[in-house]
Short mmCIF file of C-alpha atoms in Angstrom, two decimals:
data_model
loop_
_atom_site.label_atom_id
_atom_site.label_comp_id
_atom_site.label_asym_id
_atom_site.label_seq_id
_atom_site.Cartn_x
_atom_site.Cartn_y
_atom_site.Cartn_z
CA MET Q 1 -135.09 -32.78 -31.02
CA ARG Q 2 -131.99 -31.57 -33.52
CA ILE Q 3 -131.06 -27.97 -34.71
CA SER Q 4 -129.87 -29.09 -37.83
CA ALA Q 5 -131.45 -31.35 -40.28
CA ARG Q 6 -128.23 -32.16 -42.16
CA PRO Q 7 -127.37 -35.76 -41.76
CA THR Q 8 -125.76 -36.49 -38.26
CA SER Q 9 -122.49 -37.99 -40.16
CA SER Q 10 -121.19 -34.94 -41.07
CA SER Q 11 -121.15 -33.02 -37.48
CA PRO Q 12 -119.21 -35.11 -34.81
CA HIS Q 13 -121.57 -33.79 -32.21
CA GLN Q 14 -125.34 -33.31 -31.82
CA VAL Q 15 -126.62 -31.00 -29.71
CA TRP Q 16 -130.74 -31.75 -28.27
CA LEU Q 17 -132.43 -28.79 -26.87
CA SER Q 18 -135.46 -28.84 -25.04
CA PRO Q 19 -138.53 -28.14 -26.77
CA GLY Q 20 -139.28 -24.78 -24.61
CA LEU Q 21 -135.66 -23.53 -25.16
CA HIS Q 22 -135.44 -24.62 -29.03
CA LYS Q 23 -139.04 -21.90 -29.43
CA LEU Q 24 -137.53 -19.69 -27.53
CA LEU Q 25 -134.32 -19.13 -29.40
CA ALA Q 26 -135.65 -20.19 -32.97
CA THR Q 27 -138.63 -17.95 -33.49
CA ARG Q 28 -137.53 -13.78 -33.94
CA ARG Q 29 -140.32 -13.08 -30.44
CA GLY Q 30 -138.39 -15.47 -28.81
CA ARG Q 31 -134.52 -14.46 -29.63
CA LEU Q 32 -136.09 -10.29 -28.83
CA GLY Q 33 -137.66 -11.60 -25.34
CA LEU Q 34 -134.09 -13.52 -24.27
CA LEU Q 35 -132.19 -10.39 -25.55
CA LEU Q 36 -134.80 -8.00 -23.59
CA ALA Q 37 -133.97 -10.17 -20.42
CA ALA Q 38 -130.28 -10.15 -20.63
CA ALA Q 39 -130.51 -6.12 -21.70
CA PHE Q 40 -132.73 -6.21 -18.03
CA ILE Q 41 -130.54 -8.37 -16.10
CA ILE Q 42 -126.98 -6.51 -17.24
CA GLY Q 43 -128.63 -2.97 -17.15
CA THR Q 44 -130.13 -4.05 -13.74
CA VAL Q 45 -126.70 -5.18 -12.28
CA ALA Q 46 -124.82 -2.47 -13.56
CA LEU Q 47 -127.40 0.10 -11.88
CA GLY Q 48 -127.11 -1.85 -8.77
CA GLY Q 49 -123.15 -1.63 -8.77
CA ARG Q 50 -123.48 1.90 -9.67
CA ILE Q 51 -125.83 2.73 -6.39
CA TYR Q 52 -123.73 0.24 -4.22
CA GLY Q 53 -120.22 2.09 -5.40
CA GLN Q 54 -121.87 5.81 -4.31
CA HIS Q 55 -122.84 4.47 -1.39
CA LEU Q 56 -119.73 3.15 -0.56
CA ALA Q 57 -117.97 6.13 -1.50
CA ASN Q 58 -120.25 8.24 0.39
CA GLN Q 59 -119.75 6.35 3.41
CA ASP Q 60 -116.13 6.72 2.91
CA LEU Q 61 -116.88 11.05 2.70
CA ILE Q 62 -118.53 10.53 5.84
CA ASP Q 63 -115.90 8.65 7.61
CA ARG Q 64 -113.34 11.06 6.34
CA ASP Q 65 -115.05 13.79 7.66
CA ARG Q 66 -115.95 12.18 11.27
CA ALA Q 67 -112.41 11.71 11.11
CA ARG Q 68 -111.18 15.34 10.21
CA ARG Q 69 -113.62 16.45 12.65
CA GLN Q 70 -111.90 14.58 15.77
CA LEU Q 71 -108.46 15.46 14.69
CA GLU Q 72 -109.57 18.91 14.63
CA THR Q 73 -111.22 18.70 18.31
CA VAL Q 74 -107.70 16.88 19.49
CA SER Q 75 -105.45 19.21 17.69
CA GLN Q 76 -107.64 22.25 19.16
CA ASN Q 77 -107.24 20.36 22.77
CA LEU Q 78 -103.38 20.20 22.21
CA GLU Q 79 -102.80 23.54 21.25
CA ARG Q 80 -105.40 24.90 24.43
CA GLN Q 81 -102.85 22.22 26.58
CA SER Q 82 -99.55 23.95 24.69
CA ALA Q 83 -100.76 27.17 25.91
CA GLN Q 84 -101.50 26.73 29.25
CA GLN Q 85 -97.89 25.16 29.79
CA ALA Q 86 -96.31 27.90 28.25
CA ASP Q 87 -98.21 29.96 30.84
CA GLU Q 88 -97.39 27.82 33.63
CA VAL Q 89 -93.66 27.67 32.71
CA ALA Q 90 -93.57 31.28 32.16
CA ALA Q 91 -95.59 31.98 35.62
CA LEU Q 92 -93.18 29.37 37.04
CA GLN Q 93 -89.82 31.34 35.42
CA ALA Q 94 -90.61 34.49 36.81
CA ARG Q 95 -91.37 33.08 40.37
CA LEU Q 96 -88.09 31.43 40.09
CA THR Q 97 -86.48 34.96 39.29
CA GLN Q 98 -88.28 36.06 42.33
CA VAL Q 99 -86.91 33.48 44.06
CA GLN Q 100 -83.20 33.75 43.34
CA GLU Q 101 -83.42 37.74 43.77
CA ARG Q 102 -84.54 37.17 47.13
CA LEU Q 103 -82.06 34.50 47.87
CA ASP Q 104 -79.11 36.32 46.51
CA ARG Q 105 -80.42 39.62 48.49
CA VAL Q 106 -80.07 37.32 51.97
CA MET Q 107 -77.26 35.06 51.11
CA PRO Q 108 -75.37 36.81 48.22
CA GLU Q 109 -72.64 34.98 46.06
CA GLU Q 110 -69.33 34.21 48.41
CA ASP Q 111 -67.31 37.41 48.26
CA THR Q 112 -70.27 39.83 46.84
CA TYR Q 113 -70.81 42.57 48.48
CA ARG Q 114 -73.13 45.50 48.25
CA ILE Q 115 -71.42 48.85 49.26
CA ASN Q 116 -73.59 52.16 49.90
CA PRO Q 117 -71.92 55.50 49.25
CA ASN Q 118 -69.91 56.66 51.95
CA GLU Q 119 -70.06 53.09 53.83
CA SER Q 120 -67.12 51.05 54.03
CA VAL Q 121 -66.99 46.93 54.94
CA VAL Q 122 -64.28 45.05 56.21
CA VAL Q 123 -64.05 42.01 54.07
CA GLY Q 124 -61.53 38.96 53.37
CA ASN Q 125 -61.10 38.00 57.29
CA GLY Q 126 -60.25 41.73 58.23
CA ARG Q 127 -57.34 42.09 55.56
CA LEU Q 128 -59.26 44.12 53.05
CA THR Q 129 -61.29 47.27 54.18
CA LEU Q 130 -63.41 48.73 51.27
CA GLY Q 131 -65.36 52.23 51.12
CA LEU Q 132 -67.20 53.90 48.57
CA VAL Q 133 -66.63 57.56 48.55
CA GLY Q 134 -69.39 59.59 47.40
CA VAL Q 135 -72.05 58.61 44.92
CA PRO Q 136 -71.17 56.46 41.99
CA THR Q 137 -71.23 58.62 38.49
CA ALA Q 138 -72.61 57.73 34.82
CA ASP Q 139 -68.51 57.19 34.25
CA GLY Q 140 -67.75 54.94 37.19
CA VAL Q 141 -66.87 54.66 41.07
CA THR Q 142 -64.64 55.77 43.37
CA LEU Q 143 -63.41 53.26 45.58
CA ASN Q 144 -61.38 53.26 48.98
CA VAL Q 145 -58.92 49.78 48.99
CA ASN Q 146 -57.08 49.71 52.27
CA GLY Q 147 -56.76 53.63 52.29
CA LYS Q 148 -56.41 54.43 48.72
CA GLN Q 149 -58.60 55.59 46.30
CA HIS Q 150 -59.16 54.35 42.92
CA THR Q 151 -61.86 55.34 40.40
CA VAL Q 152 -63.14 52.28 38.27
CA ALA Q 153 -65.71 51.13 35.97
CA ALA Q 154 -67.70 48.20 35.94
CA GLY Q 155 -65.56 45.07 35.35
CA ALA Q 156 -62.67 46.59 36.29
CA VAL Q 157 -60.46 44.76 38.81
CA ILE Q 158 -58.49 46.02 41.16
CA HIS Q 159 -55.11 44.09 42.71
CA VAL Q 160 -53.88 44.51 45.89
CA ALA Q 161 -50.93 43.70 47.27
CA ASP Q 162 -49.76 44.95 50.99
CA ASP Q 163 -46.40 43.86 52.17
CA ALA Q 164 -47.76 42.26 55.30
CA SER Q 165 -51.02 40.81 53.97
CA ALA Q 166 -51.80 38.51 51.26
CA PRO Q 167 -52.54 39.71 47.82
CA GLY Q 168 -55.96 40.25 47.30
CA LYS Q 169 -58.28 41.41 44.51
CA VAL Q 170 -61.37 43.73 44.45
CA ALA Q 171 -63.66 43.46 41.25
CA VAL Q 172 -66.56 46.14 40.43
CA GLN Q 173 -69.46 43.69 39.24
CA SER Q 174 -72.18 46.80 39.41
CA PHE Q 175 -72.72 50.15 40.08
CA ASP Q 176 -76.14 52.34 40.11
CA THR Q 177 -76.60 55.38 42.09
CA PHE Q 178 -77.47 53.76 45.09
CA GLY Q 179 -74.41 51.67 45.66
CA ALA Q 180 -72.22 49.69 43.70
CA THR Q 181 -71.81 45.81 43.73
CA VAL Q 182 -68.06 44.16 44.04
CA THR Q 183 -66.57 40.85 44.52
CA ALA Q 184 -63.39 40.79 46.93
CA SER Q 185 -61.04 37.96 47.61
CA CYS Q 186 -57.97 37.36 49.55
CA SER Q 187 -55.57 34.71 49.67
CA GLU Q 188 -54.35 33.41 52.66
CA PRO Q 189 -51.26 35.04 53.94
CA LYS Q 190 -47.77 33.49 53.39
CA THR Q 191 -45.87 32.41 56.33
CA ARG Q 192 -42.10 32.79 56.57
#
């Protein structure tokens, strides 16, 4: 069946339709039904797309929240571990300080001596005699070095030069009411 009643010579192409499709397109009721079917299909596709899009967005939100919770857990674990390690480092540092203090008491630094009030020590292979005269005061200490008294403060250095012995030096490191810590050293005697 042809759509147009015009002669075929004026139309370069002829379109043939099945009788059911011609009835559907040619009547008002058919066109309305076709329009409603197309609107229904378009609406169904749009509604399905929207529902599927919301599902994807909701799934993304769920995944994001799950990842955030996992990161929070990991962060809390790392903070806890960091705090534990800081505590361990502080404890080890305190222990190291205690061990170093004990070691310094047992084995003081070379040429370092702790002298109590009214006590003397012989150092430098017998070339220097050091004595703490009286109790240290707030200003300094009185040291007897090879029979000569010197009143000095912490950090002071006393240079010793006897005619027969080698030159030496005595440095006051620190002092308190219980004594003084000094370093003393002597050079090897000169041979003539």
